[in-house]
Coordinates of C-alpha atoms and ligand atoms in Angstrom, one line a residue:
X888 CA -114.2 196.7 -24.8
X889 CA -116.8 196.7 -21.7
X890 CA -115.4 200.1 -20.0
X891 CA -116.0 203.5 -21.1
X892 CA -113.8 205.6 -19.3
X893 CA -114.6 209.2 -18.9
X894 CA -111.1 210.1 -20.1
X895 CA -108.2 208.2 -21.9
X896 CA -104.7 210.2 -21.5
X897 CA -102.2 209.8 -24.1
X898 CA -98.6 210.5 -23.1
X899 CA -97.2 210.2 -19.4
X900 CA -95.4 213.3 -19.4
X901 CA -95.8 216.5 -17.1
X902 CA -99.1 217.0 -19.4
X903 CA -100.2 214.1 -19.2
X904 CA -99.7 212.7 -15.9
X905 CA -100.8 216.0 -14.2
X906 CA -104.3 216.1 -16.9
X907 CA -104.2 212.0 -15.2
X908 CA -104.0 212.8 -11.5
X909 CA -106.2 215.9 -11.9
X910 CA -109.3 214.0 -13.6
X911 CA -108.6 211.2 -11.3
X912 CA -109.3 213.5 -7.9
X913 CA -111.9 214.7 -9.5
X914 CA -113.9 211.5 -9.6
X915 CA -113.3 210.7 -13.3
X916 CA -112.3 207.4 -14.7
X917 CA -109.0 207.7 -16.5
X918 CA -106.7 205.4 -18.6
X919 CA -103.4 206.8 -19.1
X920 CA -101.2 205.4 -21.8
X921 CA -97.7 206.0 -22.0
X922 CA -95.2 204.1 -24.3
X923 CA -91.7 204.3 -22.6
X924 CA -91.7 206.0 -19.1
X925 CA -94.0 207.2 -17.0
X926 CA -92.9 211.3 -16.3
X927 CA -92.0 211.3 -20.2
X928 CA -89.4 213.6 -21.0
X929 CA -89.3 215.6 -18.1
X930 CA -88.9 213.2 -15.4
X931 CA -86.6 210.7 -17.7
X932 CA -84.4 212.6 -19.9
X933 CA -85.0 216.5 -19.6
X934 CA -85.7 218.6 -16.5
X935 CA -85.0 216.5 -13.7
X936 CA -81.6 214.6 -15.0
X937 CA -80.4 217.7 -16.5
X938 CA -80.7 219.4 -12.8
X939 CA -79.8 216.5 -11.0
X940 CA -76.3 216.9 -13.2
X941 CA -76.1 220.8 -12.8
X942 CA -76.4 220.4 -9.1
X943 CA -73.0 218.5 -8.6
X944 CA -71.3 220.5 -11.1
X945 CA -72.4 223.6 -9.3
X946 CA -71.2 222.4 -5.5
X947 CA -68.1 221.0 -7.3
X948 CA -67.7 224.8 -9.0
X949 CA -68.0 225.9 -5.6
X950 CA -65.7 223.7 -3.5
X951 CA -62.9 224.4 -6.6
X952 CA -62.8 228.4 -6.0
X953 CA -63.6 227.3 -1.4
X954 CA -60.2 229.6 -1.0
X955 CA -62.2 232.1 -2.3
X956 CA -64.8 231.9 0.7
X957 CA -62.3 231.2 2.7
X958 CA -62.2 227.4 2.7
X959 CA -59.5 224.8 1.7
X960 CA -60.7 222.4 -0.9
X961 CA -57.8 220.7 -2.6
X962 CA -57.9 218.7 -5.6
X963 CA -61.6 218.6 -6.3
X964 CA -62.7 216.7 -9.0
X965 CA -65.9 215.2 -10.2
X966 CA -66.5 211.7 -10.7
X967 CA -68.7 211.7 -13.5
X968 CA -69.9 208.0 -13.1
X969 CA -70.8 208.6 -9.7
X970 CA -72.7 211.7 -10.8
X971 CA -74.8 209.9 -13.0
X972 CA -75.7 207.2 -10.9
X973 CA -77.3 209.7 -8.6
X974 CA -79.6 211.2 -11.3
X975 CA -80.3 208.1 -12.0
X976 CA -81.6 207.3 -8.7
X977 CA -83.4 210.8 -8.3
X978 CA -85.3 209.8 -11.7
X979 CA -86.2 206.5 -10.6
X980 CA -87.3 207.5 -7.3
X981 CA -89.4 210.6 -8.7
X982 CA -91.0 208.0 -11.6
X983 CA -92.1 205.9 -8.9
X984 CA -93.8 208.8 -7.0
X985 CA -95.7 209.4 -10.0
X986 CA -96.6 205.9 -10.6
X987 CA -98.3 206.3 -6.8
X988 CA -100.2 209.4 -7.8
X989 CA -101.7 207.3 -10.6
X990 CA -102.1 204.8 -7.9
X991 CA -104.0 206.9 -5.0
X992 CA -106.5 209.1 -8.0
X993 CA -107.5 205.6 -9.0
X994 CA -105.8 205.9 -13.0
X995 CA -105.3 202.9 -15.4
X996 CA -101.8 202.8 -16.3
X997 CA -101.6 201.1 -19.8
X998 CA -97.6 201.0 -20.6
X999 CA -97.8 200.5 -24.1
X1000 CA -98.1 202.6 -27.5
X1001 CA -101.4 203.9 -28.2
X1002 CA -102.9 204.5 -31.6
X1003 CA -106.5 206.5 -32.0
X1004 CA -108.7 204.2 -34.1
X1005 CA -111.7 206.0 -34.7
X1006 CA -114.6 207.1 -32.9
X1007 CA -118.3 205.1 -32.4
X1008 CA -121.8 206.3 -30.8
X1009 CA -120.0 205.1 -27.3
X1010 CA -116.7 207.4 -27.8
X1011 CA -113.4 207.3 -29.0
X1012 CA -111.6 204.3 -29.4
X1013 CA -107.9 203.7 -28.7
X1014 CA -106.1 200.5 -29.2
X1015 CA -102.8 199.5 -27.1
X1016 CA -101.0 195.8 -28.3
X1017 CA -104.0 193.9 -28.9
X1018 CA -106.8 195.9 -26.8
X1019 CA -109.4 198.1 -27.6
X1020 CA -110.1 201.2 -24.8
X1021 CA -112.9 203.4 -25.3
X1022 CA -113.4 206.8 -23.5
X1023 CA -116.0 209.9 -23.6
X1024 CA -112.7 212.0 -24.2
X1025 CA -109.2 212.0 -25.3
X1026 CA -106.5 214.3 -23.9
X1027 CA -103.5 213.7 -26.0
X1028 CA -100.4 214.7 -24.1
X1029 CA -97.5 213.0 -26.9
X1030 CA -94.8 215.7 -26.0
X1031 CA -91.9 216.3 -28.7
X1032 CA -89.0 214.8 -29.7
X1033 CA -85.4 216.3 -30.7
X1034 CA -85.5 218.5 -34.1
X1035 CA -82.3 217.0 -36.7
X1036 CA -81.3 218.8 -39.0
X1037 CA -80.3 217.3 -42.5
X1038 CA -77.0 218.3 -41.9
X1039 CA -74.5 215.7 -43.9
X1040 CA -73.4 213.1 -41.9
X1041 CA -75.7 213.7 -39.2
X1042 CA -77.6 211.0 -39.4
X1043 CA -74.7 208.0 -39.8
X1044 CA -73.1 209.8 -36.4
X1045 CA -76.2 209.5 -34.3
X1046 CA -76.5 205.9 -36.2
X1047 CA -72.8 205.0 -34.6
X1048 CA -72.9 206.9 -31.5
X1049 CA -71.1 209.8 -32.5
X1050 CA -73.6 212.0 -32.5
X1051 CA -76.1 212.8 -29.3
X1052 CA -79.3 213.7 -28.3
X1053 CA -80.2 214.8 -25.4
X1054 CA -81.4 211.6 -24.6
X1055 CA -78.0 209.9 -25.1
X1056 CA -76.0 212.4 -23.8
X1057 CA -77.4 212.6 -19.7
X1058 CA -76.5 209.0 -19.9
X1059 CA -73.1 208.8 -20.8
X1060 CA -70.4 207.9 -18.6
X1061 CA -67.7 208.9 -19.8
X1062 CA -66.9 213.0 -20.0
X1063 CA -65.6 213.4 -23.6
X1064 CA -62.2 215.3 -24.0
X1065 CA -64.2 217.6 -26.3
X1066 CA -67.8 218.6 -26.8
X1067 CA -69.2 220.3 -29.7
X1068 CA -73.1 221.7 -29.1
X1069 CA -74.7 222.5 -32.1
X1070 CA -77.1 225.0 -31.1
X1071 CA -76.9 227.7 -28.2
X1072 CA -80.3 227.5 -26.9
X1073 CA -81.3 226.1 -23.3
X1074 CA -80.2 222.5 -23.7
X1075 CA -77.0 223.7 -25.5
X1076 CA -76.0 226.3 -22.8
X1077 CA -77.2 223.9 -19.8
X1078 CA -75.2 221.1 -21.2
X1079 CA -72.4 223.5 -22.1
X1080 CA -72.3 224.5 -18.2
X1081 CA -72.1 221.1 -17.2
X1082 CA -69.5 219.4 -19.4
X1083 CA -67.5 222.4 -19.0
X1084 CA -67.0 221.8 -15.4
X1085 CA -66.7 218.3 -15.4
X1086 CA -63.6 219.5 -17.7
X1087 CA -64.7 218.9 -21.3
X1088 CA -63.4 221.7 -23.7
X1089 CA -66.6 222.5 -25.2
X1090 CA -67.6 224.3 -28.5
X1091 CA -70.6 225.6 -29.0
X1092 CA -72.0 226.5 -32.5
X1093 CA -75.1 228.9 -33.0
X1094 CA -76.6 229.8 -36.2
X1095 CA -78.0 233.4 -34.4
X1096 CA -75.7 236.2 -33.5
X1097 CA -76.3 235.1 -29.8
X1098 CA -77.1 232.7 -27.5
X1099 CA -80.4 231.8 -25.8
X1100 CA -82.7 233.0 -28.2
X1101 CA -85.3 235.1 -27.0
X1102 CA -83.9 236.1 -24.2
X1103 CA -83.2 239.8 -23.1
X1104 CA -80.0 240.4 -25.3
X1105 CA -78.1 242.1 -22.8
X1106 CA -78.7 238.9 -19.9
X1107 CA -77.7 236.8 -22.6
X1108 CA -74.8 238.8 -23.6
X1109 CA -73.4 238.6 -19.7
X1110 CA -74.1 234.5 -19.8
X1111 CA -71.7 234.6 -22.8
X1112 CA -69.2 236.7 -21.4
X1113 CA -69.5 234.6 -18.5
X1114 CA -68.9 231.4 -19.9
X1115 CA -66.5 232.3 -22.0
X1116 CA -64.4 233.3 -19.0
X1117 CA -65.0 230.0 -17.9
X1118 CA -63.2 228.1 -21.6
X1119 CA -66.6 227.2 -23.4
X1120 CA -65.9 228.5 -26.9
X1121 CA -68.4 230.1 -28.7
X1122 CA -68.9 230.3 -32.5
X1123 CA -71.5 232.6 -33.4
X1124 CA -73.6 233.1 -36.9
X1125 CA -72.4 229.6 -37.9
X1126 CA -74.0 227.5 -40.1
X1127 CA -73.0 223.8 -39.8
X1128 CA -72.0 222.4 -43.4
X1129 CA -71.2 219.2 -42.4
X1130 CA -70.6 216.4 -39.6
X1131 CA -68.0 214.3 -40.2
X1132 CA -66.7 211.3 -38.8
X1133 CA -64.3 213.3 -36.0
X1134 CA -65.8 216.7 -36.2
X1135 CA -67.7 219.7 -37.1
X1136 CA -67.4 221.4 -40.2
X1137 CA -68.9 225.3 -40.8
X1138 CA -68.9 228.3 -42.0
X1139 CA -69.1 231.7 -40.9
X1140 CA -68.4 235.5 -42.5
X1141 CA -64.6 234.2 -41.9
X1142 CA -65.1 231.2 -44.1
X1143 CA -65.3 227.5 -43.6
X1144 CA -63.8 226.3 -40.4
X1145 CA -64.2 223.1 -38.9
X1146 CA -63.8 221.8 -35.1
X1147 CA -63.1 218.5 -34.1
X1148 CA -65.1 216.4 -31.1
X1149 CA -65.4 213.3 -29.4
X1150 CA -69.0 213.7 -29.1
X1151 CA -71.7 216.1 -30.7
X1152 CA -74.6 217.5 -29.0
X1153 CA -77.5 217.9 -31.3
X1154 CA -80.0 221.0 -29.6
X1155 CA -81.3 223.4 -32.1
X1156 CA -85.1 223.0 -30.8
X1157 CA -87.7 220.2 -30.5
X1158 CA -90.7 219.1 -32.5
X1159 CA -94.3 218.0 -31.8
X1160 CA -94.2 214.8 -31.4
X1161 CA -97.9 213.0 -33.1
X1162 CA -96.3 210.1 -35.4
X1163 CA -98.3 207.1 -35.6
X1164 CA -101.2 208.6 -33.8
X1165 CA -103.7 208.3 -35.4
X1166 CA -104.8 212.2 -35.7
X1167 CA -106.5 211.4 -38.7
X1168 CA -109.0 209.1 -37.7
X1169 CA -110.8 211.1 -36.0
X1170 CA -109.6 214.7 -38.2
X1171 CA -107.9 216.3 -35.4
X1172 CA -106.1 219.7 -37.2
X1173 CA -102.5 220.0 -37.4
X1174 CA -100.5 223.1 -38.4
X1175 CA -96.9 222.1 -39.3
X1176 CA -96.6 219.0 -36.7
X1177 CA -98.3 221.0 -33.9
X1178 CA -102.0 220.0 -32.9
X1179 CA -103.8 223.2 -32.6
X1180 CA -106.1 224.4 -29.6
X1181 CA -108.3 226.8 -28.4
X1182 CA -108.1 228.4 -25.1
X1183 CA -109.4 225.9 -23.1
X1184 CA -107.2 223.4 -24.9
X1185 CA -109.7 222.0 -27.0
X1186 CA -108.8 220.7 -30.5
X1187 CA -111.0 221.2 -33.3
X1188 CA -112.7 218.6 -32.2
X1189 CA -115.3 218.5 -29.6
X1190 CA -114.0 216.4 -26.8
X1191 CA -110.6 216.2 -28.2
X1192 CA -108.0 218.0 -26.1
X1193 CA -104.1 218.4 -27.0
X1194 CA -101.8 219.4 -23.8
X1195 CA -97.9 220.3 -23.5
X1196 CA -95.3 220.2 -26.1
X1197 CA -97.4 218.2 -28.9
X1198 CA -99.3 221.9 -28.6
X1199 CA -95.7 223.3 -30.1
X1200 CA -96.7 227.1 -28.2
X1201 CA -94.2 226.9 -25.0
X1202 CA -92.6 224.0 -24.6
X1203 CA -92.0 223.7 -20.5
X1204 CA -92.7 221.4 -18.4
X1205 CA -94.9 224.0 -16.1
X1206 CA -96.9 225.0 -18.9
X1207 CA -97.6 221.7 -20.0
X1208 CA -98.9 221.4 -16.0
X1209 CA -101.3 224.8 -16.1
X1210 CA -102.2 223.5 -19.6
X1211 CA -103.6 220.4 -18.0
X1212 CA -105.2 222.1 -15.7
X1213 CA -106.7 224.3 -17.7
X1214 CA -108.0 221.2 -19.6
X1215 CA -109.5 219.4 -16.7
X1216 CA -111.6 222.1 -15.2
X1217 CA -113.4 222.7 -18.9
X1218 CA -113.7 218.8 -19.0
X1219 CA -115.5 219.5 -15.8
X1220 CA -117.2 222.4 -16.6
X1221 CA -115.6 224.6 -15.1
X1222 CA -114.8 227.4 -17.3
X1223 CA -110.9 228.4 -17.5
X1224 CA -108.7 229.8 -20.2
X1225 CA -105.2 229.8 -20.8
X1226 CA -103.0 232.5 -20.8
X1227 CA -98.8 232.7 -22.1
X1228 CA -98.2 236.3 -21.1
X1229 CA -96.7 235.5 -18.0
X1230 CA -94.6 231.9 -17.6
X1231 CA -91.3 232.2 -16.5
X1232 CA -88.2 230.5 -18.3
X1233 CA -85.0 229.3 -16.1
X1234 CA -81.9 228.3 -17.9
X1235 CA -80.3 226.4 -15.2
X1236 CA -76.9 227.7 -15.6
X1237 CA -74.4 228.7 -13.0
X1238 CA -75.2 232.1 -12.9
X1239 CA -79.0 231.4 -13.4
X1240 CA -81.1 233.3 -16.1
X1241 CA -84.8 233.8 -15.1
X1242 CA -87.3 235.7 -17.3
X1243 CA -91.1 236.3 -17.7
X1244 CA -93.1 238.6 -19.3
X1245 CA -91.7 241.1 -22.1
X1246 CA -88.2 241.6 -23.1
X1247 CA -87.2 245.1 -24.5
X1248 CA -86.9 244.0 -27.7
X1249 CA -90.2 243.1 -27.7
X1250 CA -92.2 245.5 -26.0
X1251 CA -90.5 248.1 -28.8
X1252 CA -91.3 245.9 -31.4
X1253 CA -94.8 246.0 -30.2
X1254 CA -95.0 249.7 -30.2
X1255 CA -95.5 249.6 -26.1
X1256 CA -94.8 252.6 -24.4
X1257 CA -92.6 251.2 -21.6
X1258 CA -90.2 252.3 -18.9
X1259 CA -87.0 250.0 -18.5
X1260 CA -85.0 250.4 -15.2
X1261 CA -81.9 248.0 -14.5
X1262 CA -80.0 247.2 -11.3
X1263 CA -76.9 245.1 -10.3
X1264 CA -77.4 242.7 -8.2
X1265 CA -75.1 243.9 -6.1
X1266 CA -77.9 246.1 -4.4
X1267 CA -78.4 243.1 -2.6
X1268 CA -76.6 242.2 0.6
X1269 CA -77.2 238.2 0.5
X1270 CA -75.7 238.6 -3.5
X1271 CA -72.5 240.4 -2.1
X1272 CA -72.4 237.9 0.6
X1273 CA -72.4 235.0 -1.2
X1274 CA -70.9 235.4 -4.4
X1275 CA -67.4 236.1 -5.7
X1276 CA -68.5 236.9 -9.3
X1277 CA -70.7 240.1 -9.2
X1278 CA -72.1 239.9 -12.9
X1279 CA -75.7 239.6 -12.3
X1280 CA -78.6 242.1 -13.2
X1281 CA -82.2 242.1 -13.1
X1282 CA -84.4 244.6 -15.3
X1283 CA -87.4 245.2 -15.0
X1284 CA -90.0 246.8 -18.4
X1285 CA -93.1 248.5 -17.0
X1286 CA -95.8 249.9 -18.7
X1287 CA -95.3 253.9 -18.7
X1288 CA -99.2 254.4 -19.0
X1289 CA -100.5 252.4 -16.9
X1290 CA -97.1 251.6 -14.7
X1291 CA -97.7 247.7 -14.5
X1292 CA -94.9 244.8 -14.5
X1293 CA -94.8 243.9 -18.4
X1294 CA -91.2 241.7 -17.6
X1295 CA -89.0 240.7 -15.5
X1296 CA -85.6 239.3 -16.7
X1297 CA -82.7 238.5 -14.3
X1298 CA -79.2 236.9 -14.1
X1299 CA -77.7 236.0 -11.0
X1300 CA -78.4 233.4 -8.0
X1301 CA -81.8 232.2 -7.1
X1302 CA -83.2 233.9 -10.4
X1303 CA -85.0 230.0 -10.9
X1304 CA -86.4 230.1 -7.3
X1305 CA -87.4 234.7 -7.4
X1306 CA -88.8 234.5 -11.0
X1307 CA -92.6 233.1 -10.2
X1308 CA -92.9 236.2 -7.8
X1309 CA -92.7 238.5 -10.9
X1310 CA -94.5 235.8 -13.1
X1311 CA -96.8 236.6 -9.9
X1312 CA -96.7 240.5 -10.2
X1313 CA -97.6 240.5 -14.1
X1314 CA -100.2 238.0 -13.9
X1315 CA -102.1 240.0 -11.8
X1316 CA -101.3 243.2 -13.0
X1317 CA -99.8 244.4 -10.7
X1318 CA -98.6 248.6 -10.2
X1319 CA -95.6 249.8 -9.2
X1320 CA -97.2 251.4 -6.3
X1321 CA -98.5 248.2 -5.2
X1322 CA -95.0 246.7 -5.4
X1323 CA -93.7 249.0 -3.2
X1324 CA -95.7 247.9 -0.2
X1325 CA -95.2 244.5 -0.1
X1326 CA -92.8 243.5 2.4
X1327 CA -90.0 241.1 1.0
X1328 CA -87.3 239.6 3.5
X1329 CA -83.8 240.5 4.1
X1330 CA -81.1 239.6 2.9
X1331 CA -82.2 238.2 0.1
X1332 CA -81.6 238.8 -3.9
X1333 CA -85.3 239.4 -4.7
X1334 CA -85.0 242.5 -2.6
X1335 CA -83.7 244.0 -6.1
X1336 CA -87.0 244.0 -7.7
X1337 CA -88.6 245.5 -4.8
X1338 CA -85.3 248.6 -5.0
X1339 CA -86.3 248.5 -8.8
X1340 CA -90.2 249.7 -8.2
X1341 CA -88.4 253.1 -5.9
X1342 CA -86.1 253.7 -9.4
X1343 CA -89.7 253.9 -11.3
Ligands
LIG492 P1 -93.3 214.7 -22.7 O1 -92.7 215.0 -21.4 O2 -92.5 214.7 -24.0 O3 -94.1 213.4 -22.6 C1 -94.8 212.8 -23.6 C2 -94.9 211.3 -23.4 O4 -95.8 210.7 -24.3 C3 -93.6 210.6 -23.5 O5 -93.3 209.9 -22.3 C4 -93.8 209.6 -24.7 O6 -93.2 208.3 -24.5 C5 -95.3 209.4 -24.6 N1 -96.0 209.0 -25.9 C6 -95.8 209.6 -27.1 N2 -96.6 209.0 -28.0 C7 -97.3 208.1 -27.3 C8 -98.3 207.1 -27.7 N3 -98.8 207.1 -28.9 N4 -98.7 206.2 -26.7 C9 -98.3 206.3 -25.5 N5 -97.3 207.2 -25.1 C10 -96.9 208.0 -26.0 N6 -88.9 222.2 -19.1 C11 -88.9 223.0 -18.0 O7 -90.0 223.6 -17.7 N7 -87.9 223.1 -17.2 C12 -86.7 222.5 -17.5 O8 -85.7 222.6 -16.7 C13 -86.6 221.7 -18.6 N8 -85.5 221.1 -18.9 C14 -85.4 220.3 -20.1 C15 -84.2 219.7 -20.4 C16 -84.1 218.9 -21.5 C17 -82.8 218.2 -21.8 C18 -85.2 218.7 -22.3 C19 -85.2 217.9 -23.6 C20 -86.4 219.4 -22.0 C21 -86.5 220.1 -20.9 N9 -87.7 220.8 -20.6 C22 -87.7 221.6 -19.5 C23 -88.9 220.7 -21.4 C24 -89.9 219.6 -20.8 O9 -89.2 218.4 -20.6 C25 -91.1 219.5 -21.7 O10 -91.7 220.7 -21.9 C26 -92.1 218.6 -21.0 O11 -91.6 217.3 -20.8 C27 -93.3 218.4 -21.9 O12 -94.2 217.6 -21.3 P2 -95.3 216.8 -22.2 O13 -96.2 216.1 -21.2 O14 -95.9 217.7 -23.1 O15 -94.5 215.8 -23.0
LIG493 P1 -83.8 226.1 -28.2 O1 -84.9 226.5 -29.1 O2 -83.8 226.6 -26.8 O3 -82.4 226.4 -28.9 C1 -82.1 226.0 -30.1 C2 -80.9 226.9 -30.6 O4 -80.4 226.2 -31.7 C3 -81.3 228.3 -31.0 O5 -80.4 229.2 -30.4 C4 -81.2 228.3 -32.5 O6 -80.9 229.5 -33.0 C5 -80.1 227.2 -32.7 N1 -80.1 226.6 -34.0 C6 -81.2 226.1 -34.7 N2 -80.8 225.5 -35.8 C7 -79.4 225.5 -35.8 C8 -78.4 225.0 -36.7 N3 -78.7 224.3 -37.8 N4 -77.1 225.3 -36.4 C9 -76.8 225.9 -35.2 N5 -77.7 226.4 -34.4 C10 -79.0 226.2 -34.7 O7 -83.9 224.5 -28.3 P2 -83.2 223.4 -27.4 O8 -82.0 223.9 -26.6 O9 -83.0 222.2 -28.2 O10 -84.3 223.0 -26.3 C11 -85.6 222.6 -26.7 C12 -86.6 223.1 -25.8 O11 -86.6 222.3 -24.6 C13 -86.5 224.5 -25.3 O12 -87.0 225.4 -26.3 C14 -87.3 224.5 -24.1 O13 -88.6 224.7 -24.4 C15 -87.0 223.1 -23.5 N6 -86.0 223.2 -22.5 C16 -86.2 224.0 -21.4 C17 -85.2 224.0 -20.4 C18 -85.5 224.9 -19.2 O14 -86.6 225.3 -19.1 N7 -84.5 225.2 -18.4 C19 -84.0 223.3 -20.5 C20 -83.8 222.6 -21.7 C21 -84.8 222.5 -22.6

């Protein structure tokens, strides 16, 4: 135990390694930990394999409706293997460009489990295998793990394969004749997408009278409609009774039904993941699993901080980064505070859904005096151009007093690439008025906003 390092990271993920690399530049010494992979979730079994997998379902989707842009594309099919293999690639090759970050900021990489042990006059001690580390402060960056519901016969299935997380599930290779997704929420509805055009027939059961939660009812309501065009079949205000050993069994107001499945998809949310830890050796406060914060990041105690999902506020990969961030530069001492009012969410399906900033339902609920104003998408040239299905919206919820961008929700293409420019425009509070001068370029589907700020 001779080093003190100015900062020991637990967890490799998007908190973690970004709180890492960001101490690192600064001049800090800094001993990351991370049990499995470095890139935790996000890099090994979330964002990025998730895309990588969406990506060739999407230019497969393409290439099978080509007569409709005019090209021949006969018997199209995906091999799923092949597909897999690829992500698998992209995830290796962006886990070892992480590894180099580590590499060039000058952080300890300690690939093992580590468990707080208490704290001395010196710091805070950590041990990993058989090794005692001991640093002036913690960051603890542990991320989440899948939520499972004690649903009967949910546990045996995952036991015998039957039933999937979404670890499991990005690394099958073989597409099962049918899918059932318990839970319609991102995961659920980005799986759905992808399964479904690999040609699964895929079932998806959600406890809520509609999909993808939070967001703006009537997007959501047009990515149902969508999808369901498209075969996925939807059973709504479902509550799963029972998992048994070739199916789903539920009920709704119709009564008990039941579905059957080659594979189950488990995604009805994820939980804070702190087990083992060692929280309570030093008193760190949780509130049901989640490590609480202040608004630098700062746990209740001094020199603790707690970063991404293990947080339980947003769980997303770029808030996890600003969250790190904002750690870093109070380690620092630089002041700097975190806000949640304006981070975009993408559900990455084919069409897209990105949101930030109130939804309708909640700027009512809040009493806010706002203006709503909706277009189609097909205001836009570029949309018209390049789509065959014309479905997509974006709305936009202003504040009537003081005419500022309170939300932006859209669905449609690009909405994961135009969203930061509104998370842009409500971060810095912006006007209508200043909207309307900013130049944006044509054709593209981000022009709508700009058409929007003229309706206002
Ligand atoms: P994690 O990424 O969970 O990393 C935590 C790490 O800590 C893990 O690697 C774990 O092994 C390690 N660890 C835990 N305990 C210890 C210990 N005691 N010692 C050492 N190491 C430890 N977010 C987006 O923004 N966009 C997306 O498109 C997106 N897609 C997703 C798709 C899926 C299928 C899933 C599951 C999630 C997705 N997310 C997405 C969410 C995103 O992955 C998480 O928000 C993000 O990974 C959180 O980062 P984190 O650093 O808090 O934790
Ligand atoms: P989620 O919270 O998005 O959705 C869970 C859904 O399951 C909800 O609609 C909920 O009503 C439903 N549900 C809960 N219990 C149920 C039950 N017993 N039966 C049926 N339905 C039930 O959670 P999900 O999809 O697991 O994803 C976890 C998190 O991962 C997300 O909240 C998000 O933070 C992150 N993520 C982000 C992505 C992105 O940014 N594109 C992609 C995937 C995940």
């Amino acid at each position: 135990m001779d080093v003190v390092y100015d900062l020991i990271v637990i967890g490799g993920g998007p908190g973690g390694y970004l709180a890492a690399e960001r101490a690192g530049q600064a001049g800090l010494s800094v001993a990351l930990f991370e049990k499995r992979a470095l890139g935790g979730v996000c890099l090994n079994e979330g964002c990025i394999p998730s895309k990588a997998l969406l990506n060739s379902a999407k230019i497969a989707d393409y290439a099978k409706h080509g007569s409709k842009y005019g090209i021949s594309c006969e018997n199209v099919s995906i091999n799923h293997k092949a597909v897999v293999k690829r992500k698998d690639k992209v995830v290796r090759t962006l886990v070892a460009g992480v590894a180099m970050k580590m590499k060039k900021n000058k952080v300890t990489v300690v690939s093992e489990e580590a468990v707080i042990q208490g704290r001395t006059a010196e710091g805070f001690v950590v041990k990993a295998k058989d090794n005692e580390y001991i640093a002036k402060r913690l960051v603890i960056a542990t991320g989440s793990v899948p939520a499972m519901p004690p649903i009967p016969g949910l546990h045996e299935g995952y036991k015998n394969g039957f039933v999937l997380t979404n670890r499991e599930i990005l690394d099958i290779t073989e597409v099962p004749e049918k899918l059932v997704i318990i839970g319609g929420g991102v995961i659920g509805l980005e799986m759905a997408s992808y399964f479904n055009s690999v040609g699964s027939h895929v079932t998806v059961i959600e406890m809520l009278d509609h999909i993808a939660g939070p967001t703006d009812r009537e997007i959501s309501n047009i990515l149902l409609n969508n999808y369901k065009k498209k075969g996925v079949d939807f059973r709504l205000s479902a509550k799963v009774t029972e998992i048994t050993g070739n199916g789903v069994v539920f009920e709704t107001a119709e009564g008990r039904q039941s579905v059957s499945a080659n594979k189950v998809l488990v995604s009805i949310g994820r939980r804070p993941f702190t087990e083992g830890l060692g929280l309570e050796k030093i008193g760190v406060e949780t509130e049901r699993g989640r490590i609480k914060t202040d608004e630098c990041m700062q746990t209740n105690i001094p020199g603790v901080y707690a970063v991404g999902d293990v947080n339980g506020v947003s769980m997303l990969a770029h808030t996890a980064y600003r969250e790190a961030e904002v750690c870093i530069n109070n380690i620092l001492g630089k002041r700097d505070t975190m806000r949640y009012n304006a981070i975009p969410s993408v559900i990455y399906t084919n069409p897209e859904v990105g949101c930030v900033g109130e939804t309708e339902e909640l700027a009512k609920e809040k009493g806010i005096d706002v203006e709503i104003v909706k277009l189609p998408l097909t205001y836009s040239g570029r949309y018209v151009a390049e789509n065959t299905e014309l479905d997509g919206i974006v709305k936009v919820i202003v504040n009537k007093k003081y005419r500022t961008i309170l939300g932006v929700h859209m669905i449609g293409s690009y909405a994961s690439e135009i969203i930061y420019g509104a998370a842009m425009m409500i971060e810095s509070e912006m006007r209508v008025e200043d909207i309307r001068q900013i130049v944006f370029p044509h054709p593209t589907v981000g022009e709508v906003i700009k058409e929007i700020m003229w309706e206002l």
